[in-house]
Coordinates of C-alpha atoms in Angstrom, one line a residue:
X1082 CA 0.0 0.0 0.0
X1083 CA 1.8 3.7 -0.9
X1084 CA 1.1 6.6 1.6
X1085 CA -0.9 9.6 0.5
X1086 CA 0.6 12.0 -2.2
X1087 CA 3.0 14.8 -1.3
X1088 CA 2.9 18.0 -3.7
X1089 CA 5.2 20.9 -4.1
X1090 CA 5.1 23.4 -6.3
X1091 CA 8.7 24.0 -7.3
X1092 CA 8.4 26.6 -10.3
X1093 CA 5.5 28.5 -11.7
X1094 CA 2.9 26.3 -12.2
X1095 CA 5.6 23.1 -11.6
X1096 CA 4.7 20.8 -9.6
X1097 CA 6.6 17.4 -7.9
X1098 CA 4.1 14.3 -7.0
X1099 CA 6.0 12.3 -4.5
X1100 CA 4.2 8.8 -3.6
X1101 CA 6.0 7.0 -0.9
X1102 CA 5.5 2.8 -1.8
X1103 CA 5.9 0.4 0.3
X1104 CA 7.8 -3.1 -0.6
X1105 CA 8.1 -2.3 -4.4
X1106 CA 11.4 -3.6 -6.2
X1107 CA 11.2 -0.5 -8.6
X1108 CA 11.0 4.0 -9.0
X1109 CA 8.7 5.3 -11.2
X1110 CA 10.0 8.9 -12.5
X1111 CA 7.7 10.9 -15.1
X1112 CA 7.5 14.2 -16.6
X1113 CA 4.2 15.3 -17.9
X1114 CA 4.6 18.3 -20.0
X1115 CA 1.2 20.3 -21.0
X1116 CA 0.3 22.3 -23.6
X1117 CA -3.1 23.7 -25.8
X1118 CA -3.5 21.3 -28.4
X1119 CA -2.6 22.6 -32.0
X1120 CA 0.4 24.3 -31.0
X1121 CA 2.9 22.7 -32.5
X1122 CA 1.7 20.3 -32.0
X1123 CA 3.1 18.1 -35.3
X1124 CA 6.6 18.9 -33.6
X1125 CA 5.4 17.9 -30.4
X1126 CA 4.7 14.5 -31.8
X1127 CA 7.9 13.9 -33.8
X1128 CA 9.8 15.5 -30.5
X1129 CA 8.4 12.5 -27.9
X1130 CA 10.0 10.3 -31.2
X1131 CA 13.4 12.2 -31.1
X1132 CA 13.6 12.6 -27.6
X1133 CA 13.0 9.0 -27.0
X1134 CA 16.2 7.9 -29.0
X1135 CA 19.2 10.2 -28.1
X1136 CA 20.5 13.4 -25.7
X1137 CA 23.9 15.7 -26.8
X1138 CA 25.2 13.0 -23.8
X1139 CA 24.3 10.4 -25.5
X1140 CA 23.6 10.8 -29.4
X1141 CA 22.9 7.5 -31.0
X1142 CA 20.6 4.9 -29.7
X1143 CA 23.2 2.4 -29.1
X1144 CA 24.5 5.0 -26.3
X1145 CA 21.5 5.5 -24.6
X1146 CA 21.1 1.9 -24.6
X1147 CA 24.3 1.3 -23.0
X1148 CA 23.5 3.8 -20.3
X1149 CA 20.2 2.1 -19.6
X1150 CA 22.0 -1.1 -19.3
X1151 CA 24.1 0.4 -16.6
X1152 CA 21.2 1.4 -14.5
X1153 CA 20.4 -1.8 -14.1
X1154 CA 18.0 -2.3 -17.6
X1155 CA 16.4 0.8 -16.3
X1156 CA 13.3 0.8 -18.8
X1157 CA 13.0 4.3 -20.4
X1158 CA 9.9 5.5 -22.5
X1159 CA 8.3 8.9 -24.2
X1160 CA 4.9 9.6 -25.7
X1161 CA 2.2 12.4 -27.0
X1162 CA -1.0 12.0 -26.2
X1163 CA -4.4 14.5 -27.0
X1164 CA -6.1 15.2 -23.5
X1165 CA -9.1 17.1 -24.0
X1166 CA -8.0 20.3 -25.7
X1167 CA -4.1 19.8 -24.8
X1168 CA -1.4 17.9 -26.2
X1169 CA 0.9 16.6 -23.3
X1170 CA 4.2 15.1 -24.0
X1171 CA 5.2 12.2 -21.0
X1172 CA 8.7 11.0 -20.6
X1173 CA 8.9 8.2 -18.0
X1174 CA 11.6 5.6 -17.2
X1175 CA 11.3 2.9 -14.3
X1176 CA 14.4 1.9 -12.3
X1177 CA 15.5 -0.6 -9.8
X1178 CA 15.1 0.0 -6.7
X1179 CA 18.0 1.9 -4.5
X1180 CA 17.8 -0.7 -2.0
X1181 CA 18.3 -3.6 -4.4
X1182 CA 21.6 -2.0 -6.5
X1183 CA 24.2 -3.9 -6.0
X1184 CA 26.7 -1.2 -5.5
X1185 CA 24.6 0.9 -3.2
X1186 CA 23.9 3.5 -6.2
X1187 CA 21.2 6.0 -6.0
X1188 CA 19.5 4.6 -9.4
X1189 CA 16.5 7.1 -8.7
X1190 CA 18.9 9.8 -8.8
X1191 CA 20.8 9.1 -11.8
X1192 CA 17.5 7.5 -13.6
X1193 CA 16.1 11.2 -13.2
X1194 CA 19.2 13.2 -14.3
X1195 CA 19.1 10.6 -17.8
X1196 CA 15.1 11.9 -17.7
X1197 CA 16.3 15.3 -17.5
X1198 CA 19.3 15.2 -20.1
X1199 CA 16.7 13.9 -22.9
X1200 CA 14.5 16.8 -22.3
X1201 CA 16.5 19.7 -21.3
X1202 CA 19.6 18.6 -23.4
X1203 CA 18.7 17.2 -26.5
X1204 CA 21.0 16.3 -29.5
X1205 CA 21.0 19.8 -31.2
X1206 CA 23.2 21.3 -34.0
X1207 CA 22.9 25.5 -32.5
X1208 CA 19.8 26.4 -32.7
X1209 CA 18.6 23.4 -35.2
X1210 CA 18.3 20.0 -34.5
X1211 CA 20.3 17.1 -35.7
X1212 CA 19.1 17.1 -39.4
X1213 CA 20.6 13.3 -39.9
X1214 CA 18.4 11.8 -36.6
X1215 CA 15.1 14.1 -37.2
X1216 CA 15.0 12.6 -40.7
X1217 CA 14.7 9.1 -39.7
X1218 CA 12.4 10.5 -36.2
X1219 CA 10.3 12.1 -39.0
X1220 CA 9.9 8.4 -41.0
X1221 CA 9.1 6.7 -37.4
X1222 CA 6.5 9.3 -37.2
X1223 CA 5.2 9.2 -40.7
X1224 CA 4.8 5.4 -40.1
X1225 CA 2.9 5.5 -37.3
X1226 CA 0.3 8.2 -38.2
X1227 CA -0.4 6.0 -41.8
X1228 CA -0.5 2.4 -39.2
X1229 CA -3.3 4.4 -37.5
X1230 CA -5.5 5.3 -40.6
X1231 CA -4.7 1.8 -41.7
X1232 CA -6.5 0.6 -38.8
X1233 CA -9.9 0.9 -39.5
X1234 CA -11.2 0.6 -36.3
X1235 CA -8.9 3.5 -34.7
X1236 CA -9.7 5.5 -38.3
X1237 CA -13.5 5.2 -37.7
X1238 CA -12.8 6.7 -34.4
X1239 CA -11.0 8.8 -35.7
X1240 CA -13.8 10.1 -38.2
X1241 CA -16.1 10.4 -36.2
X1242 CA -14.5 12.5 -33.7
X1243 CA -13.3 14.9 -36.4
X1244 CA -16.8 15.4 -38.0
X1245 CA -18.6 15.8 -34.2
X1246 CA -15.6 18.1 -33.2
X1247 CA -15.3 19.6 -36.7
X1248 CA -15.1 23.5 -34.9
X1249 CA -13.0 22.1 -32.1
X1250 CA -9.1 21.9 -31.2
X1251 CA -10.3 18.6 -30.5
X1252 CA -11.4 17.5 -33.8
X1253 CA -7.9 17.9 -35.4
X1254 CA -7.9 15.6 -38.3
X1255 CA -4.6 12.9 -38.7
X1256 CA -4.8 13.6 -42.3
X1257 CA -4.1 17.4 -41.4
X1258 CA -1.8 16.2 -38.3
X1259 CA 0.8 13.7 -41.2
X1260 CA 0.6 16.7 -43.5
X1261 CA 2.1 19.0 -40.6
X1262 CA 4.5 16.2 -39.4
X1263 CA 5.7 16.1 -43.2
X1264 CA 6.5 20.2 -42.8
X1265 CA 8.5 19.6 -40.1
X1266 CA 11.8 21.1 -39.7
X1267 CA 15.0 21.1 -37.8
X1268 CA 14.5 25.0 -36.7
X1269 CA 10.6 24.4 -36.5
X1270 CA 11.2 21.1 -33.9
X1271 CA 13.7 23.4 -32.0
X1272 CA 11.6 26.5 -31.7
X1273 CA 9.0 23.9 -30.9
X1274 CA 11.2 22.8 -27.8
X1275 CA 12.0 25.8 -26.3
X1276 CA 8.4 27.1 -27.0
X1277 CA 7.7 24.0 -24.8
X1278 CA 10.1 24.2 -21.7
X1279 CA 8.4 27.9 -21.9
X1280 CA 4.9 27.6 -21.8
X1281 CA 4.2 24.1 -20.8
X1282 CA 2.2 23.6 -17.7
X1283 CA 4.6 20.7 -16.1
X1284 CA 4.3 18.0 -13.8
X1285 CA 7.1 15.2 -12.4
X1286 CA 5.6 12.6 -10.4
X1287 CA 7.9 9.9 -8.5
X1288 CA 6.6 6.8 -7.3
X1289 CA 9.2 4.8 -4.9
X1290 CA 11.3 4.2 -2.1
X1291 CA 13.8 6.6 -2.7
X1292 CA 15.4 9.7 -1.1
X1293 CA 12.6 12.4 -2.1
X1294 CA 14.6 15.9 -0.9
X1295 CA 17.5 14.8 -3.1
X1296 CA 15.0 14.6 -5.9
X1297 CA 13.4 17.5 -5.2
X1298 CA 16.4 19.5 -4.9
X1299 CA 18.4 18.1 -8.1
X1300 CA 14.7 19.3 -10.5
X1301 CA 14.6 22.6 -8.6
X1302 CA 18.4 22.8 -9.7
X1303 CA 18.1 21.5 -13.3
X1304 CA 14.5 23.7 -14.0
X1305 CA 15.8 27.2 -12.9
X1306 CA 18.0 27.2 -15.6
X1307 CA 14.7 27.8 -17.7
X1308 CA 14.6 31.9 -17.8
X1309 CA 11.5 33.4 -18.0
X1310 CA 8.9 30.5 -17.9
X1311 CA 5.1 31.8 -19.0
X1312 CA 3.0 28.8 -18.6
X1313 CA -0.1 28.6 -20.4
X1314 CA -2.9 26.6 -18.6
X1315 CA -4.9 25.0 -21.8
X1316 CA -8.7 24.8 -21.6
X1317 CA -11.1 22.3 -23.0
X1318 CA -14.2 23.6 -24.8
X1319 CA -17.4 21.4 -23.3
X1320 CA -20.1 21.4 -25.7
X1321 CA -23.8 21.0 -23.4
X1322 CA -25.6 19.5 -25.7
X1323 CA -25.8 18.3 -29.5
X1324 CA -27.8 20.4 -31.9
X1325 CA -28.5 17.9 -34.5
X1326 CA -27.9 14.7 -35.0
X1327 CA -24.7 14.8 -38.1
X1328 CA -24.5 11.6 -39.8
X1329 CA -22.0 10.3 -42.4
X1330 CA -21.0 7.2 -44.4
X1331 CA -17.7 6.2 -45.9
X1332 CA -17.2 3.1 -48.0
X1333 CA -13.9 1.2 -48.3
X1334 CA -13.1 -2.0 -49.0
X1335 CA -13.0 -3.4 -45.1
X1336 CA -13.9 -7.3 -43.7
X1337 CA -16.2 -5.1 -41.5
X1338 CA -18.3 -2.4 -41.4
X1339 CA -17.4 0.4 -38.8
X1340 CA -20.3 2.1 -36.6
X1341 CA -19.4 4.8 -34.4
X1342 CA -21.6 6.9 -32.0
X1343 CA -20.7 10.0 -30.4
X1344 CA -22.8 11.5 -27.7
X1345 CA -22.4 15.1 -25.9
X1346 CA -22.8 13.7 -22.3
X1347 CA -23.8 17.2 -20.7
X1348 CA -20.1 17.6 -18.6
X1349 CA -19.3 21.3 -18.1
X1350 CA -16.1 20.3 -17.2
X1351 CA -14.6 17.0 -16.6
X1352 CA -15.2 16.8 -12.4
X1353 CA -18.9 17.6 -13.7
X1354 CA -21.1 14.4 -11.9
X1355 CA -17.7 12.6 -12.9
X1356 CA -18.6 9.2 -10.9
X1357 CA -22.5 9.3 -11.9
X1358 CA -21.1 9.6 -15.4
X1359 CA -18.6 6.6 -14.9
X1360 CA -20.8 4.4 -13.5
X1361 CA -23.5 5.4 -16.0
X1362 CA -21.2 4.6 -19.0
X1363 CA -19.6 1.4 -17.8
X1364 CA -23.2 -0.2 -17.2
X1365 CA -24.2 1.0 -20.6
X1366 CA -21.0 -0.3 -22.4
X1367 CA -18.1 -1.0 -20.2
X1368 CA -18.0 -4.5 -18.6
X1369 CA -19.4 -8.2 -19.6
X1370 CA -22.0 -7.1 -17.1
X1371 CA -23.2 -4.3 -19.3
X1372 CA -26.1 -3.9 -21.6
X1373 CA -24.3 -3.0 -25.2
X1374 CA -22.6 -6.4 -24.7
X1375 CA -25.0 -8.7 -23.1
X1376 CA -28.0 -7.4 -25.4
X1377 CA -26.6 -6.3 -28.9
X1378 CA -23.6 -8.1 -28.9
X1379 CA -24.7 -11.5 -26.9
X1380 CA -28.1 -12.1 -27.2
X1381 CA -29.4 -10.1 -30.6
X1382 CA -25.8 -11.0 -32.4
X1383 CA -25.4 -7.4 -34.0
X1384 CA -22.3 -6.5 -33.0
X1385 CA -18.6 -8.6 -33.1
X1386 CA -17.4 -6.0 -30.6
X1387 CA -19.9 -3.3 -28.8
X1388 CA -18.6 -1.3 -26.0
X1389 CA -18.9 2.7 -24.9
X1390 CA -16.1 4.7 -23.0
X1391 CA -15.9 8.4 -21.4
X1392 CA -13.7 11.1 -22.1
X1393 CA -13.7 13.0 -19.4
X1394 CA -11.1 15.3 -20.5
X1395 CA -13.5 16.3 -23.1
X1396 CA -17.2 15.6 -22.0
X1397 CA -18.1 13.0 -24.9
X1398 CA -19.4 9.8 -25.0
X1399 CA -18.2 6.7 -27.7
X1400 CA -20.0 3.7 -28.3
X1401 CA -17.6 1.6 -31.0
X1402 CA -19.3 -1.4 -32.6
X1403 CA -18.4 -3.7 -35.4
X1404 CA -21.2 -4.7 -37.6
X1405 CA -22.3 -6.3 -41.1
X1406 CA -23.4 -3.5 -43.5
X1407 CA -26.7 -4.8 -43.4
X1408 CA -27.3 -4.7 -39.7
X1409 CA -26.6 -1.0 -39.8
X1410 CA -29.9 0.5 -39.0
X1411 CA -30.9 -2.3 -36.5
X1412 CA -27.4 -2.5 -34.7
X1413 CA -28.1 1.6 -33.8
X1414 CA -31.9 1.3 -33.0
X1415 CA -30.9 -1.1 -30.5
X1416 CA -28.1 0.7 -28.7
X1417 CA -30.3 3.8 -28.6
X1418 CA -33.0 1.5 -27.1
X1419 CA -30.5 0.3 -24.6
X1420 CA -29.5 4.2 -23.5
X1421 CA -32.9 4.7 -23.2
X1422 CA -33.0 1.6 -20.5
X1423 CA -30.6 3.9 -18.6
X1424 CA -32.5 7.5 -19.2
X1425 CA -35.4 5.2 -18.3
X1426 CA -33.4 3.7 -15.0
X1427 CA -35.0 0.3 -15.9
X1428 CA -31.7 -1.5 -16.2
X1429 CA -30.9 -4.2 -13.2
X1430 CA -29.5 -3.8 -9.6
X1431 CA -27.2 -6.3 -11.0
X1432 CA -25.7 -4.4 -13.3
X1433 CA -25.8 -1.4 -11.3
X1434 CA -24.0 -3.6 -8.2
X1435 CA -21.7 -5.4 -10.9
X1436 CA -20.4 -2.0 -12.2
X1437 CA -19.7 -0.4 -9.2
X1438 CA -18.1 -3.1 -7.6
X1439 CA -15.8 -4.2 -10.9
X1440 CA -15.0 0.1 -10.9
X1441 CA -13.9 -0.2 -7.8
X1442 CA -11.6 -3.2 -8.2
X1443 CA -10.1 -1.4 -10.8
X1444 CA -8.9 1.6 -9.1
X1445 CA -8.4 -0.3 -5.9
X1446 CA -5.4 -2.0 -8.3
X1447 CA -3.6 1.1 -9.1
X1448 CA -1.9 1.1 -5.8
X1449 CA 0.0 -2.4 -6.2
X1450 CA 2.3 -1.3 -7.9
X1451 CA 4.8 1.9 -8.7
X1452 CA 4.0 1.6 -12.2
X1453 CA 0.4 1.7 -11.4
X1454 CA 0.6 4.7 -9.0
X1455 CA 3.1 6.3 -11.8
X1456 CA 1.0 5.9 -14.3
X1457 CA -2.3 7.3 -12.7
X1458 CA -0.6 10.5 -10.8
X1459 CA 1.5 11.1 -14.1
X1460 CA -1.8 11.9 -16.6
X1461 CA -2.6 15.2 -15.1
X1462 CA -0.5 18.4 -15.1
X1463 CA -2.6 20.6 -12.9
X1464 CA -5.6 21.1 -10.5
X1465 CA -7.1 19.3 -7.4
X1466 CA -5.1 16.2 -7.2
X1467 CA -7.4 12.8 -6.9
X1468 CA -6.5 9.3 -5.7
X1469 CA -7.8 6.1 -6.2
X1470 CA -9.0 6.3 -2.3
X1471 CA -11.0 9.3 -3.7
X1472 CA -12.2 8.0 -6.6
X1473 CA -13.5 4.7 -4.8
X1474 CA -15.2 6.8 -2.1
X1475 CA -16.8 8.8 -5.0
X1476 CA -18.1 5.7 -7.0
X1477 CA -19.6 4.3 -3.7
X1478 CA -21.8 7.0 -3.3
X1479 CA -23.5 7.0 -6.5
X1480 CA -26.8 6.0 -6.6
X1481 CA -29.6 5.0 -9.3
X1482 CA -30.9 8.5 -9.7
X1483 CA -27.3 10.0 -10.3
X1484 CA -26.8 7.2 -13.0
X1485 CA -30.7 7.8 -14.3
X1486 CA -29.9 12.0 -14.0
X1487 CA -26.6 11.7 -15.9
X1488 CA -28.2 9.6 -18.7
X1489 CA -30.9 12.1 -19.2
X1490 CA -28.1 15.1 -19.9
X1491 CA -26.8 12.9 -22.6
X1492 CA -27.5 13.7 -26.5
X1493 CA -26.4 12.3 -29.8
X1494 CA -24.2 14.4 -31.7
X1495 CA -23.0 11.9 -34.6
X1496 CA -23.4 8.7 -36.1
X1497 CA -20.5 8.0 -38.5
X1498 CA -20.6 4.5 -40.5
X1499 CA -17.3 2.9 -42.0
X1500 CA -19.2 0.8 -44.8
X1501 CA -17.6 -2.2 -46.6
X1502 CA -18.0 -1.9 -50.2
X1503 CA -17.9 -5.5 -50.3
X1504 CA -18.2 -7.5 -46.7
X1505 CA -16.9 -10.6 -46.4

């Protein structure tokens, strides 16, 4: 079990988690980075790629990969990631234990100055950087954007988002995203760094059994360096309600037709009836216990795969379904009927029961391990800090009208159907 979360603000809007664990053989160290989505945010994305692979200490992957060797296979990772209306870059690495070195080296310590040297001393030529390493940073990137639009089931999702947020920061398209990555430059990804260390709202959480003052003391040390830091808070537009229902169909030549539902769920900001909304959405679509799978996927057949999801971050609902061409109309009458179970509050104490207790199993997990407890405290940059105590206590309390109140704030916004020209 970890003790309760220690935060200090140690620059302008800077902030250091510290989660004391108990018995874990690893540290947990990651640096969240913040900023409003569509700023740069094509360098952004080939940056976590770049940053990820080399430092001016160590410039080619083979030397960062000795260096991780040396802290014991100390496990390094960086990625971008759209959270409501912000892009936030994460760069994490997970160590051994300082108990456990064999040595008696301070692996947290020198894990975070390795975390520190990739971000605050990248592999730059002046003010440029390496031309050679961002062309092959700008392939990996390439790549990955075109794997994504290749998967039709992350492209549909894709789709649909962009047409319901079509006005929205959050509706950025990956078409228009891979045709900024391709305008990438060496100046543009630099000015796109120090834009970064300027503006971004940041956050470094450590998860462990380490000396904490040493810690804190070495990021004071290594961030003051930053002159003149203007953090910019981003802020998520939350739509209330849809206006009319947008539909659209795409044909392509899948295995198996796409249909994707997005629903305004009401939020005016993401701590809006959060738990009432969580529960609400995992009885609708979450679990095996829940009626999008137990109904149109189990017992009418129209679905291979049916299941909704929150984003809280932006206030929208998803329900994600795999159907035959032909089942279109039928697969979406039903999961509206099904919603209107919950609007209705006819669905099951079973399911109500079932939901809350499998929620709270899920966050009561996040505690057993450092990379659990890293990755929850390490998602959010700034604002009242929750834990999964919190969270449980929160869930507990919600009852069948919050569930039956949250599902009558919800509205359809779009319906967006990937079509097989040709379904096998």
């Amino acid at each position: 079990m970890s003790a309760q979360p220690i935060v200090t603000q140690i620059g302008p809007k800077m902030r250091l988690i510290r989660v004391k664990c108990e018995n874990t053989k690893t540290t947990c160290i990651s640096v969240l980075l913040q900023m409003p989505l569509r700023k740069n945010t094509a360098e952004h994305l080939v940056l976590s790629s770049y940053l990820s692979h080399s430092s001016a200490s160590f410039p080619t992957l083979q030397k960062l990969s000795e260096r991780l060797e040396e802290l014991y296979g100390a496990i390094l990772s960086v990625d971008a990631r759209k959270l409501g209306e912000s892009y936030c870059l994460r760069l994490s690495i997970t160590c051994l234990n300082d108990a456990l070195a064999l040595k008696e080296e301070m692996l947290s310590k020198e894990a975070l100055e390795l975390l520190l040297d990739l971000l605050l001393n990248p592999n730059v030529d002046g003010e440029a950087f390496n031309a050679k390493q961002l062309e092959t940073e700008l392939r990996i990137t390439i790549a990955d954007i075109e794997s994504t639009l290749n998967d039709k089931r992350a492209y549909a999702l894709h789709r649909m988002i962009e047409t319901m947020c079509k006005n929205e920061p959050f509706g950025l398209s990956q078409e228009q995203l891979l045709r900024d990555v391709k305008n990438v430059t060496a100046k543009s990804m630099y000015t796109a760094w120090r834009t970064l260390l300027t503006e971004a709202v940041v956050s470094i959480s450590v998860a462990g059994e380490q000396d904490f003052e040493e810690i804190e003391t070495m990021l004071q040390e290594r961030f003051s360096v930053l002159p003149n830091r203007q953090p910019v808070s981003p802020e998520t537009v939350f739509i209330p309600r849809a206006s009319e229902v947008k539909e659209v169909t795409e044909e392509m030549e899948v295995n198996q037709s796409k249909l994707v539902l997005g629903f305004r769920t009401g939020m005016q900001n993401k701590d809006d009836n959060f738990f009432a909304y969580r529960v609400m959405v995992d009885i609708f679509g979450g679990g095996p216990y829940s009626r999008l799978f137990n109904y149109v996927r189990e017992k009418l057949s129209l679905c291979y795969y049916c299941a909704a999801r929150l984003d809280r971050a932006k206030g929208i609902m998803v329900v994600q379904s795999g159907i035959e061409k032909k089942n279109k109309e039928t697969a979406q009458k039903e999961i509206l009927k099904q919603f209107d179970v919950m609007k209705n509050g006819t669905f099951d104490d079973a399911e109500f029961e079932a939901s809350k207790a499998a929620l709270c199993d899920l966050f009561r997990g996040i505690e057993d391990t450092a990379e659990g407890i890293d990755a929850f405290y390490s998602l959010k940059a700034e604002g009242d800090l929750e834990t999964p105590a919190n969270i449980i206590a929160g869930i507990q309390k919600v009852t069948r009208a919050d569930v039956v109140a949250a599902a009558n704030r919800v509205s359809l916004d779009t319906v967006y159907l990937l079509a097989g020209k040709q379904e096998v």
